[in-house]
Amino acid sequence: MDEAGSVRGGRSALAFAAYGLTLASAVTWAVLALAHLDDTRLTPFIVPRGVPVVAATGVVLLGAFMTAHRPRSVLGPLLVATGAVNVLAEAGLIAAVVLDAPHGAGATLTVLARLSYALGAFTFYVLPLYLPGGELPRHRVWRPYLVLVAVWSLLQAYTDPARTYTLPDPLGGGAWQRVRTALLGHLPVVALTTAFLVTGLTVLAVRWWRAPDRRQIIPVLPYVLWLVFLYVDRLAPPSGALWSYAYAVAFLWPFCAIYAISRDRSAQLDRATRKLLASLLLTAALIAVYTLVSLLALRSLPGGLSTQALVSGAVGLAFGALLYPAARLAARVVDRVYYGDRARPYHVVRALSKRLSRAAAPAQAPRLLCDTVVTTLNLPGAEVVVDTRGGPRTLAAAGEPVLDAYAFPLTYEGHAVGRLRVTPRAGQRALDRQDQEVLRSLADQASPALASARLYEDLRAARERLVVSREEARRTLRHDLHDSLGPALSGARLQIDTARYAVPDGSRAARPLETASEGIGEAIAELRRIAAGLAPAALDRNGLGGALRQLADRFGQRLAVDVRFAPDPLPGLPAAVEVAVYLIGGEALNNVVRHSGAGAAVLSVRVAPDEVAVEISDDGLGAPEHTTGEGVGIRSMRERAAELGGRFTLECGPDGGTVVRAVFPPVAGPFPG
């Protein structure tokens, strides 16, 4: 996710949470108001205070849309905060009256209500400055102007009459009242209010005139009507049918603004955000319809508008609103516990795609796919098999051994490159449809990377076959030289030496015979040198196990070497693997003697069907922490392991010293276990 997406996600989550809180507060206000229509403390305020409650609820929704569309703009969070605190204040005030809250609590709520009113006034004064693009004009004069508007909003909230449902107003008496009277006597309230409104609307008109698409301003026109209502309400509060107009405008103008924003294509939303915004709209509409239908039904019943009936309706609404999310949450928890993330296939595929894109080599793709299947979907086992030129080859496996598996084809450009084999969960005879769909998507997503892995595997297998063939040929040639040519030359030399002893010394034949014998002796020595260079002679004489023990004995005077085999004795291995294990073991022990200062070492060889591992550990000084490069010996060991597709590591041991480890994968079929 990019930076803008992160900002959008964080702010949107807060905005949507604020919207939920606002909806709950608005419903609370409506229930309490309708339940106490006959309460003389509330009756004069219910109709006038319902208008700002409706408007503020829409303002929060508008702010959520603004936050999602323009995550870097301050306008969205400002609208959300304004609407939320005003609805909360209205709900708190009416609840305090109904519950006969203590004097201190009522006074505190009154002060908070005046502050929320100040925030609302500030927002509506500056809102035109941010339309239609969501950004403040760039001229530096507008920042001081915002400070001036903020000061005026606080003064206006202080000087306006309290609309607090008969709750005590701590600012309405004593010195506070004298200050208010003085301010009203000297401040041209109407003129200043008019000036701020006209300034905002003028900026809005100019920016609209310069906008490339002037039609965007049309849905915002209800906002202008809303400002007109606020202005008229301040001069002369409406009465009668004008309240219907007020409620209609208060309800419509935020939705008209939302429509305008949704038509703006300058900031595209992702699918999840659009879905969530649509859900919010539908939820608000459903709650409004439910409330309206419930009130009409209760109104037709005797005593239907009693407190108990309205509270029961509100509780039913709350449970109804929570039922579906609770059911979804419960289903998600069950899915997560028993089936992993299979209920979120898009999330699983996207996570695998990210991991594949970050993989350093194609060879990591099979392991990533298997780990995703086992750890993310909670399936017991998985393995990836590709069809190489040498036949099917298992590139990776995870979890339990894969038996009675489902196979999902891995295809790339219309050709099958292998299959993903998966074991069903315990107690299930088959994978269900949802698992199969997710696994099929994972297989399709990983197929291109696995096609590359297959090419890499073919290349590696070809190189392995080349090395194996080379070592086998060298071993055969050494045997032939040692078993055939060597004895033949020795026999010929013996015959020549016999002939030499049959002729008298000083005869004409004596010297040529001696020369021939010497030449054959030199040929035998050269033959032995060539044979020794083809393969370690100790392997031919003693096998891998005996050769390694003999090698350890050679270091016995300077280093105590403990040789361990699993199994013991070692089974026969391909010549290339035996040569590599023997030479790596010898080079590692030689390095221990020369560099580590160790007194003891352990040489272990472990043979399993899927790998052969040789490890040499010592109790010396350990590998230096800061090395600028590898020596010839280490590089030689690493190259010998890589020739056969193996892994070579050199690291410090858990108890000190150094651990050299080389692991070889199967060569030309599984190793004898």
XYZ file of C-alpha atoms in Angstrom:
673
model
C 0.000 0.000 0.000
C 1.374 3.419 -0.929
C 1.630 6.354 1.467
C -1.632 7.929 0.290
C -3.390 4.612 0.726
C -2.069 4.260 4.279
C -3.200 7.777 5.174
C -6.588 7.115 3.619
C -7.003 3.813 5.428
C -6.125 5.235 8.848
C -8.277 8.338 8.584
C -11.165 6.488 6.968
C -11.281 3.967 9.815
C -11.551 6.792 12.361
C -14.155 8.589 10.242
C -16.308 5.481 9.911
C -16.056 4.813 13.631
C -17.142 8.400 14.309
C -20.041 7.916 11.933
C -21.219 4.862 13.845
C -21.033 6.778 17.104
C -22.937 9.666 15.541
C -25.700 7.393 14.279
C -26.098 5.884 17.726
C -26.240 9.366 19.290
C -28.786 10.568 16.736
C -31.033 7.571 17.367
C -30.709 8.166 21.101
C -31.717 11.792 20.681
C -34.695 10.853 18.495
C -35.938 8.196 20.920
C -35.650 10.450 23.950
C -37.287 13.360 22.136
C -40.251 11.345 20.853
C -40.694 9.649 24.186
C -41.046 13.021 25.938
C -43.113 15.020 23.538
C -45.342 15.988 26.439
C -42.458 17.072 28.643
C -42.709 20.841 29.028
C -38.966 21.084 29.562
C -38.315 19.638 26.121
C -41.316 20.488 23.969
C -40.152 23.977 22.888
C -36.756 22.622 21.826
C -37.495 19.337 20.067
C -38.505 20.688 16.662
C -35.765 23.392 16.449
C -33.008 21.103 17.800
C -33.951 18.235 15.501
C -32.771 20.236 12.488
C -29.107 20.471 13.588
C -29.165 16.819 14.659
C -30.258 15.761 11.156
C -27.797 18.119 9.496
C -24.868 17.126 11.721
C -25.462 13.414 11.065
C -25.245 14.079 7.339
C -22.169 16.231 7.876
C -20.336 13.290 9.456
C -21.183 11.114 6.464
C -20.037 13.888 4.147
C -16.800 14.153 6.122
C -16.236 10.391 5.807
C -16.611 10.668 2.038
C -14.263 13.631 1.920
C -11.713 11.723 4.008
C -11.865 8.715 1.707
C -11.625 10.748 -1.494
C -9.067 13.313 -0.394
C -7.055 11.757 2.446
C -4.618 14.675 2.718
C -7.293 17.345 3.006
C -8.203 18.612 6.477
C -11.778 19.280 5.410
C -12.953 15.677 5.814
C -11.699 15.241 9.415
C -13.018 18.730 10.230
C -16.510 17.823 9.022
C -16.445 14.508 10.858
C -15.394 16.150 14.114
C -17.926 18.928 13.745
C -20.886 16.668 13.080
C -19.928 14.078 15.681
C -19.419 16.482 18.599
C -22.604 18.397 17.818
C -24.782 15.279 17.708
C -23.092 13.950 20.848
C -23.736 17.277 22.562
C -27.419 17.236 21.581
C -27.831 13.645 22.791
C -26.018 14.454 26.027
C -28.125 17.541 26.701
C -31.474 15.845 26.170
C -30.364 12.828 28.194
C -29.309 15.125 31.046
C -32.776 16.725 31.071
C -34.608 13.393 30.935
C -32.457 11.839 33.638
C -32.470 14.973 35.817
C -28.695 15.104 35.824
C -26.958 16.926 38.686
C -26.382 20.648 38.354
C -22.659 20.267 37.760
C -23.113 17.726 34.993
C -25.742 19.866 33.290
C -23.549 22.967 33.469
C -20.574 21.063 32.059
C -22.679 19.749 29.173
C -23.887 23.263 28.481
C -20.354 24.603 28.178
C -19.379 21.685 25.954
C -22.438 22.341 23.805
C -21.354 25.969 23.309
C -17.878 24.765 22.255
C -19.392 22.294 19.790
C -21.538 25.132 18.482
C -18.385 27.230 17.980
C -16.770 24.379 16.045
C -19.882 24.067 13.910
C -19.934 27.786 13.157
C -16.247 27.766 12.210
C -16.753 24.788 9.882
C -19.685 26.317 8.051
C -17.892 29.649 7.635
C -14.754 28.066 6.133
C -16.418 25.250 4.177
C -16.974 27.409 1.039
C -13.267 28.232 1.010
C -12.415 24.546 0.501
C -14.947 23.850 -2.256
C -15.002 22.410 -4.819
C -11.444 21.007 -4.755
C -11.100 20.336 -1.025
C -8.076 22.660 -0.677
C -7.763 26.144 0.817
C -6.864 28.928 -1.659
C -3.088 29.257 -1.791
C -2.824 32.947 -1.051
C -1.276 33.516 2.374
C -4.044 35.897 3.426
C -6.367 32.975 4.057
C -4.505 31.551 7.023
C -4.921 34.715 9.135
C -8.477 34.777 7.888
C -9.044 31.305 9.366
C -7.755 32.542 12.720
C -10.160 35.474 12.528
C -13.052 33.133 11.720
C -12.127 30.915 14.663
C -12.171 33.881 17.043
C -15.487 35.063 15.674
C -16.981 31.566 15.999
C -16.049 31.457 19.682
C -17.561 34.907 20.247
C -20.695 33.920 18.404
C -21.077 30.746 20.452
C -20.624 32.835 23.601
C -22.978 35.645 22.717
C -25.781 33.587 21.182
C -28.651 32.599 23.477
C -28.266 29.238 25.094
C -30.163 26.392 23.396
C -29.634 23.882 26.159
C -33.089 22.489 26.972
C -33.522 24.429 30.220
C -30.257 23.107 31.627
C -28.335 25.611 33.782
C -25.983 27.827 31.785
C -22.904 28.865 33.817
C -22.170 31.572 31.215
C -25.636 33.065 31.465
C -25.300 35.046 34.704
C -23.034 37.272 36.730
C -19.887 38.607 35.124
C -20.310 36.348 32.096
C -23.688 37.901 31.377
C -22.339 41.460 31.776
C -19.509 40.699 29.356
C -22.002 39.228 26.910
C -24.213 42.280 27.141
C -21.232 44.563 26.544
C -20.126 42.565 23.511
C -23.599 42.568 22.006
C -23.762 46.299 22.549
C -20.552 46.989 20.656
C -20.208 44.163 18.131
C -22.132 44.403 14.831
C -23.081 40.722 15.031
C -25.348 40.627 11.977
C -22.931 42.631 9.855
C -19.967 40.418 10.766
C -21.959 37.262 10.204
C -23.047 38.566 6.806
C -19.481 39.537 5.932
C -18.077 36.086 6.693
C -20.860 34.341 4.781
C -20.523 36.618 1.768
C -16.736 36.201 1.744
C -17.042 32.437 1.721
C -19.712 32.363 -0.957
C -17.750 34.806 -3.116
C -14.654 32.610 -2.984
C -16.833 29.601 -3.783
C -18.340 31.385 -6.802
C -14.951 32.497 -8.147
C -13.386 29.052 -7.813
C -16.442 27.475 -9.390
C -16.177 29.890 -12.319
C -12.540 28.925 -12.848
C -13.170 25.162 -12.436
C -12.933 23.065 -15.634
C -16.201 21.295 -14.860
C -18.681 23.829 -13.560
C -21.410 21.240 -13.231
C -19.760 19.985 -10.023
C -21.062 23.014 -8.197
C -24.709 22.281 -8.947
C -25.158 19.530 -6.324
C -23.566 21.851 -3.746
C -26.284 24.448 -4.221
C -28.409 22.895 -1.410
C -25.542 23.878 0.876
C -26.148 27.491 -0.103
C -29.797 27.036 0.776
C -28.729 25.604 4.112
C -26.624 28.698 4.800
C -29.607 30.859 3.894
C -31.699 28.960 6.423
C -29.073 29.454 9.145
C -28.878 33.140 8.336
C -32.651 33.586 8.417
C -32.934 31.466 11.551
C -30.551 33.843 13.279
C -32.581 36.893 12.291
C -36.048 35.404 12.787
C -36.568 31.757 13.778
C -38.912 29.981 11.365
C -42.280 28.656 12.322
C -44.968 26.356 10.972
C -44.293 24.827 7.561
C -40.871 26.449 7.334
C -39.576 23.776 9.693
C -40.415 21.166 7.066
C -38.289 23.110 4.620
C -35.524 23.269 7.220
C -35.593 19.502 7.826
C -35.629 18.793 4.086
C -32.630 21.031 3.398
C -30.743 19.751 6.450
C -31.248 16.174 5.238
C -30.549 16.777 1.550
C -27.559 19.064 1.353
C -24.947 16.633 2.742
C -26.169 13.919 0.381
C -26.050 16.318 -2.558
C -22.470 17.169 -1.634
C -21.682 13.458 -1.380
C -23.084 12.945 -4.850
C -20.887 15.747 -6.153
C -17.809 14.202 -4.558
C -18.615 10.758 -5.926
C -18.819 12.276 -9.429
C -15.366 13.765 -9.031
C -12.914 11.343 -10.676
C -9.760 13.115 -9.531
C -9.330 10.620 -6.694
C -10.364 7.040 -7.404
C -11.247 4.831 -4.458
C -10.333 1.215 -4.111
C -12.996 -1.440 -4.104
C -13.009 -1.955 -0.338
C -13.505 1.771 0.380
C -16.321 2.091 -2.147
C -18.007 -0.943 -0.645
C -17.712 0.450 2.863
C -19.027 3.871 1.864
C -21.984 2.293 0.099
C -22.643 0.204 3.206
C -22.667 3.336 5.344
C -25.175 5.020 3.070
C -27.453 2.007 3.001
C -27.161 1.570 6.762
C -28.153 5.167 7.341
C -31.085 4.806 4.950
C -32.238 1.564 6.588
C -32.062 3.078 10.065
C -34.033 6.104 8.896
C -36.685 3.922 7.257
C -36.876 1.636 10.292
C -37.251 4.585 12.649
C -39.926 6.211 10.497
C -41.937 3.013 10.025
C -41.658 2.162 13.707
C -42.863 5.596 14.763
C -45.829 5.459 12.380
C -46.749 1.993 13.660
C -46.387 3.003 17.295
C -48.347 6.176 16.703
C -51.336 4.142 15.518
C -51.326 2.033 18.682
C -52.741 3.116 22.028
C -49.825 4.114 24.203
C -47.468 3.347 21.341
C -45.408 6.478 21.921
C -44.838 5.692 25.557
C -41.322 5.669 26.893
C -41.287 1.898 27.261
C -42.431 1.324 23.677
C -39.891 3.743 22.233
C -37.081 2.325 24.300
C -38.069 -1.189 23.182
C -37.992 -0.023 19.580
C -34.567 1.540 20.071
C -33.221 -1.615 21.670
C -34.643 -3.654 18.801
C -32.960 -1.339 16.336
C -29.651 -1.654 18.170
C -29.858 -5.453 18.255
C -30.924 -5.558 14.631
C -28.014 -3.357 13.622
C -25.585 -5.522 15.553
C -26.998 -8.894 14.501
C -25.499 -9.088 11.026
C -22.021 -7.805 11.980
C -22.006 -10.149 14.956
C -22.968 -13.116 12.767
C -20.271 -12.228 10.249
C -17.707 -11.837 13.001
C -18.616 -15.202 14.478
C -18.397 -16.890 11.071
C -15.038 -15.219 10.433
C -13.671 -16.377 13.782
C -14.792 -19.949 13.117
C -13.299 -19.857 9.622
C -10.061 -18.430 10.971
C -9.729 -21.066 13.678
C -10.631 -24.095 11.573
C -9.842 -23.067 8.020
C -7.346 -20.196 8.188
C -7.825 -17.352 5.749
C -9.725 -19.254 3.081
C -12.737 -16.956 3.625
C -10.544 -14.122 2.340
C -9.227 -15.530 -0.947
C -8.293 -12.099 -2.305
C -6.207 -11.442 0.779
C -4.464 -14.842 0.522
C -3.673 -14.473 -3.176
C -2.456 -10.911 -2.704
C -0.188 -11.956 0.187
C 1.305 -14.773 -1.907
C 1.808 -12.378 -4.809
C 3.707 -9.969 -2.556
C 5.891 -12.736 -1.182
C 6.654 -13.999 -4.686
C 7.545 -10.507 -5.883
C 9.968 -10.123 -2.978
C 11.582 -13.549 -3.477
C 15.226 -13.244 -4.444
C 15.234 -16.315 -6.724
C 12.659 -18.420 -8.613
C 13.752 -21.409 -6.561
C 12.010 -19.903 -3.533
C 8.590 -19.923 -5.220
C 7.723 -23.602 -4.445
C 8.566 -23.147 -0.773
C 6.481 -19.955 -0.527
C 3.490 -21.665 -2.146
C 3.678 -24.670 0.202
C 4.079 -22.462 3.279
C 1.069 -20.381 2.229
C -1.099 -23.472 1.827
C -0.101 -24.945 5.193
C 0.153 -21.837 7.377
C -2.518 -19.598 5.853
C -5.176 -22.164 4.965
C -4.448 -24.546 7.862
C -4.164 -27.520 5.538
C -2.032 -30.390 6.875
C 0.401 -30.855 3.995
C 1.360 -29.593 0.567
C 4.041 -30.210 -2.014
C 4.970 -28.793 -5.393
C 5.979 -31.216 -8.140
C 7.258 -30.003 -11.507
C 7.835 -32.020 -14.672
C 11.500 -31.666 -15.535
C 13.353 -33.317 -18.409
C 14.560 -35.894 -15.944
C 10.999 -36.691 -14.822
C 8.742 -35.423 -12.025
C 10.653 -33.690 -9.271
C 9.427 -32.480 -5.883
C 10.733 -28.956 -5.409
C 9.250 -28.233 -1.993
C 7.015 -29.751 0.661
C 5.542 -28.434 3.890
C 3.580 -29.899 6.745
C 2.729 -33.557 6.917
C 3.655 -36.038 4.173
C 1.284 -35.642 1.257
C -0.796 -38.790 0.872
C -4.126 -39.261 -0.923
C -3.677 -35.751 -2.189
C -5.633 -33.447 -4.417
C -3.629 -32.260 -7.390
C -4.087 -28.784 -8.818
C -2.424 -28.296 -12.204
C 0.215 -25.612 -12.585
C -0.090 -24.237 -16.103
C 1.800 -21.494 -17.863
C 1.048 -20.289 -21.381
C -1.249 -23.238 -21.896
C 1.289 -25.885 -20.911
C 1.329 -27.923 -17.721
C 4.521 -27.311 -15.754
C 3.630 -29.382 -12.693
C 1.056 -29.691 -9.946
C 0.302 -28.578 -6.438
C -0.587 -31.566 -4.258
C -2.539 -30.914 -1.073
C -3.732 -33.203 1.702
C -7.333 -32.700 2.949
C -7.843 -31.807 6.580
C -8.133 -34.512 9.195
C -11.629 -35.936 9.201
C -12.331 -34.752 5.660
C -12.294 -37.175 2.795
C -12.137 -34.407 0.251
C -11.476 -30.706 -0.035
C -14.621 -28.624 -0.086
C -15.508 -26.208 -2.857
C -14.196 -23.117 -1.063
C -10.795 -24.722 -0.425
C -10.568 -25.859 -4.026
C -11.331 -22.384 -5.349
C -8.683 -20.754 -3.155
C -6.071 -23.399 -3.995
C -6.829 -23.106 -7.691
C -6.309 -19.347 -7.450
C -3.037 -19.843 -5.588
C -1.849 -22.349 -8.184
C -2.685 -19.947 -11.022
C -0.945 -17.080 -9.230
C 2.243 -19.085 -8.620
C 2.405 -20.829 -12.009
C 4.574 -18.206 -13.818
C 7.125 -18.248 -11.012
C 7.061 -22.061 -10.924
C 7.591 -22.184 -14.701
C 10.772 -20.175 -14.132
C 11.669 -22.502 -11.274
C 11.237 -25.459 -13.593
C 13.659 -23.958 -16.120
C 16.069 -23.298 -13.291
C 15.606 -26.869 -12.110
C 16.278 -28.231 -15.619
C 19.460 -26.190 -15.764
C 20.525 -27.373 -12.337
C 19.712 -30.991 -13.172
C 21.720 -30.767 -16.399
C 24.669 -29.400 -14.477
C 24.325 -32.143 -11.887
C 24.203 -34.811 -14.558
C 27.319 -33.327 -16.108
C 29.171 -33.402 -12.792
C 27.942 -36.894 -11.979
C 28.940 -38.179 -15.415
C 32.337 -36.557 -15.066
C 33.008 -38.097 -11.709
C 31.736 -41.498 -12.791
C 33.948 -41.363 -15.875
C 36.936 -40.375 -13.765
C 36.274 -43.187 -11.339
C 35.963 -45.710 -14.200
C 39.107 -44.413 -15.819
C 40.967 -44.666 -12.533
C 39.789 -48.237 -12.103
C 40.848 -49.119 -15.615
C 44.252 -47.550 -15.137
C 44.714 -49.188 -11.773
C 43.296 -52.611 -12.582
C 44.284 -53.072 -16.236
C 47.066 -50.861 -17.484
C 48.960 -50.760 -14.193
C 49.262 -54.573 -13.781
C 50.102 -54.933 -17.469
C 52.984 -52.510 -17.182
C 54.183 -54.144 -13.979
C 54.104 -57.583 -15.667
C 56.015 -56.305 -18.657
C 58.629 -54.772 -16.393
C 58.924 -58.036 -14.461
C 59.534 -59.958 -17.683
C 62.140 -57.469 -18.789
C 63.869 -57.641 -15.442
C 63.842 -61.472 -15.704
C 65.381 -61.317 -19.137
C 68.003 -58.902 -17.837
C 69.000 -61.299 -15.111
C 69.323 -64.101 -17.737
C 71.966 -62.307 -19.765
C 75.503 -61.763 -18.496
C 76.517 -58.361 -17.277
C 78.351 -56.395 -19.933
C 76.656 -58.176 -22.798
C 75.106 -56.120 -25.630
C 71.550 -56.876 -24.459
C 72.040 -55.913 -20.808
C 71.911 -52.143 -21.211
C 68.805 -51.997 -23.475
C 66.982 -54.258 -21.058
C 67.885 -52.037 -18.117
C 66.783 -48.962 -20.070
C 63.440 -50.590 -20.928
C 62.837 -51.565 -17.302
C 63.563 -48.026 -16.106
C 61.223 -46.591 -18.738
C 58.409 -48.889 -17.693
C 59.031 -47.925 -14.039
C 58.720 -44.252 -14.947
C 55.512 -45.016 -16.866
C 54.087 -46.824 -13.820
C 54.923 -43.831 -11.598
C 53.285 -41.441 -14.053
C 50.278 -43.725 -14.276
C 49.882 -43.642 -10.506
C 50.140 -39.841 -10.490
C 47.450 -39.543 -13.160
C 45.197 -42.021 -11.345
C 45.599 -40.118 -8.077
C 44.507 -36.915 -9.801
C 41.355 -38.474 -11.205
C 39.822 -39.299 -7.814
C 40.942 -39.654 -4.201
C 42.597 -43.012 -3.959
C 41.276 -43.519 -0.446
C 37.690 -43.610 -1.795
C 38.533 -46.482 -4.075
C 40.334 -48.407 -1.410
C 38.109 -47.825 1.618
C 34.835 -46.329 0.462
C 33.504 -42.988 1.766
C 33.236 -44.058 5.418
C 36.691 -45.602 5.584
C 38.238 -42.746 3.643
C 36.826 -40.182 6.074
C 38.044 -42.138 9.101
C 41.454 -42.432 7.504
C 41.356 -38.713 6.837
C 40.521 -38.035 10.492
C 43.400 -40.251 11.597
C 45.835 -38.170 9.586
C 44.918 -35.131 11.719
C 45.070 -37.147 14.908
C 48.388 -35.819 16.104
C 47.201 -32.199 16.046
C 43.414 -32.499 16.329
C 41.078 -35.017 17.958
C 38.427 -35.736 15.337
C 35.234 -37.594 16.246
C 33.694 -39.175 13.142
C 29.957 -39.881 13.184
C 27.842 -41.467 10.468
C 24.084 -41.894 10.183
C 23.519 -44.625 9.160
C 26.730 -46.373 10.024
C 28.108 -47.784 7.793
C 27.254 -45.281 5.102
C 25.410 -46.593 2.025
C 26.915 -46.269 -1.411
C 26.434 -42.842 -2.944
C 26.949 -41.410 -6.419
C 30.632 -40.825 -7.121
C 30.143 -37.060 -7.442
C 28.562 -36.850 -3.991
C 31.223 -39.029 -2.371
C 34.016 -36.959 -3.871
C 32.348 -33.705 -2.799
C 31.742 -34.935 0.769
C 35.283 -36.266 1.083
C 36.975 -33.132 -0.280
C 34.780 -30.738 1.731
C 35.493 -32.745 4.882
C 39.221 -32.683 4.211
C 39.313 -28.986 3.420
C 37.242 -28.090 6.484
C 39.470 -30.141 8.827
C 42.530 -28.587 7.254
C 41.078 -25.117 7.974
C 40.354 -26.115 11.560
C 43.980 -27.110 12.088
C 45.393 -24.029 10.380
C 43.088 -21.232 11.609
C 40.796 -22.109 14.509
C 43.170 -23.117 17.305
C 40.729 -25.904 18.176
C 41.655 -29.010 20.098
C 38.747 -31.181 18.974
C 36.381 -31.416 16.030
C 33.399 -33.471 14.978
C 32.915 -34.690 11.416
C 29.429 -36.056 10.806
C 27.731 -37.333 7.690
C 23.997 -37.962 7.558
C 22.335 -39.728 4.630
C 18.581 -39.516 4.110
C 16.480 -40.213 1.022
C 16.043 -36.512 0.368
C 19.495 -35.184 1.264
C 23.071 -35.886 2.267
C 24.591 -33.546 4.841
C 28.189 -33.247 5.961
C 28.999 -31.079 8.967
C 32.304 -30.195 10.579
C 32.241 -28.386 13.910
C 35.076 -27.472 16.262
C 35.716 -25.870 19.644
C 38.043 -23.187 18.331
C 37.922 -19.416 18.155
C 34.992 -19.272 15.774
C 34.557 -17.509 12.475
C 35.758 -13.881 12.436
C 32.854 -11.446 12.577
C 34.274 -8.994 10.087
C 35.722 -10.628 7.022
C 36.277 -8.894 3.734
C 36.036 -12.039 1.609
C 36.361 -15.810 1.416
C 39.611 -17.682 1.200
C 40.415 -20.171 -1.516
C 39.440 -23.121 0.675
C 35.999 -21.795 1.595
C 35.298 -20.762 -1.966
C 36.308 -24.214 -3.186
C 33.939 -25.908 -0.699
C 31.081 -23.581 -1.663
C 31.627 -24.279 -5.373
C 31.712 -28.047 -4.846
C 28.376 -27.885 -3.038
C 26.861 -25.608 -5.675
C 27.935 -27.944 -8.485
C 25.445 -30.496 -7.191
C 22.734 -27.977 -6.296
C 23.651 -28.115 -2.624
C 23.800 -25.478 0.108
C 26.956 -24.478 1.915
C 27.022 -22.514 5.167
C 29.742 -21.386 7.529
C 28.653 -19.993 10.873
C 29.535 -19.772 14.520
C 28.482 -22.712 16.647
C 25.991 -22.355 19.509
C 28.775 -23.103 22.038
C 31.534 -21.310 20.169
C 33.767 -22.540 17.407
C 32.793 -22.834 13.788
C 30.271 -25.013 12.008
C 30.742 -25.830 8.330
C 27.772 -27.509 6.727
C 27.059 -28.700 3.188
C 23.736 -30.250 2.215
C 23.192 -32.021 -1.097
C 19.784 -32.715 -2.669
C 19.043 -36.036 -4.353
C 21.134 -36.654 -7.452
C 19.603 -38.891 -10.108
C 16.962 -40.151 -7.703
C 16.582 -40.437 -3.918
C 19.593 -41.419 -1.851
C 19.606 -44.852 -0.202
C 18.264 -44.248 3.298
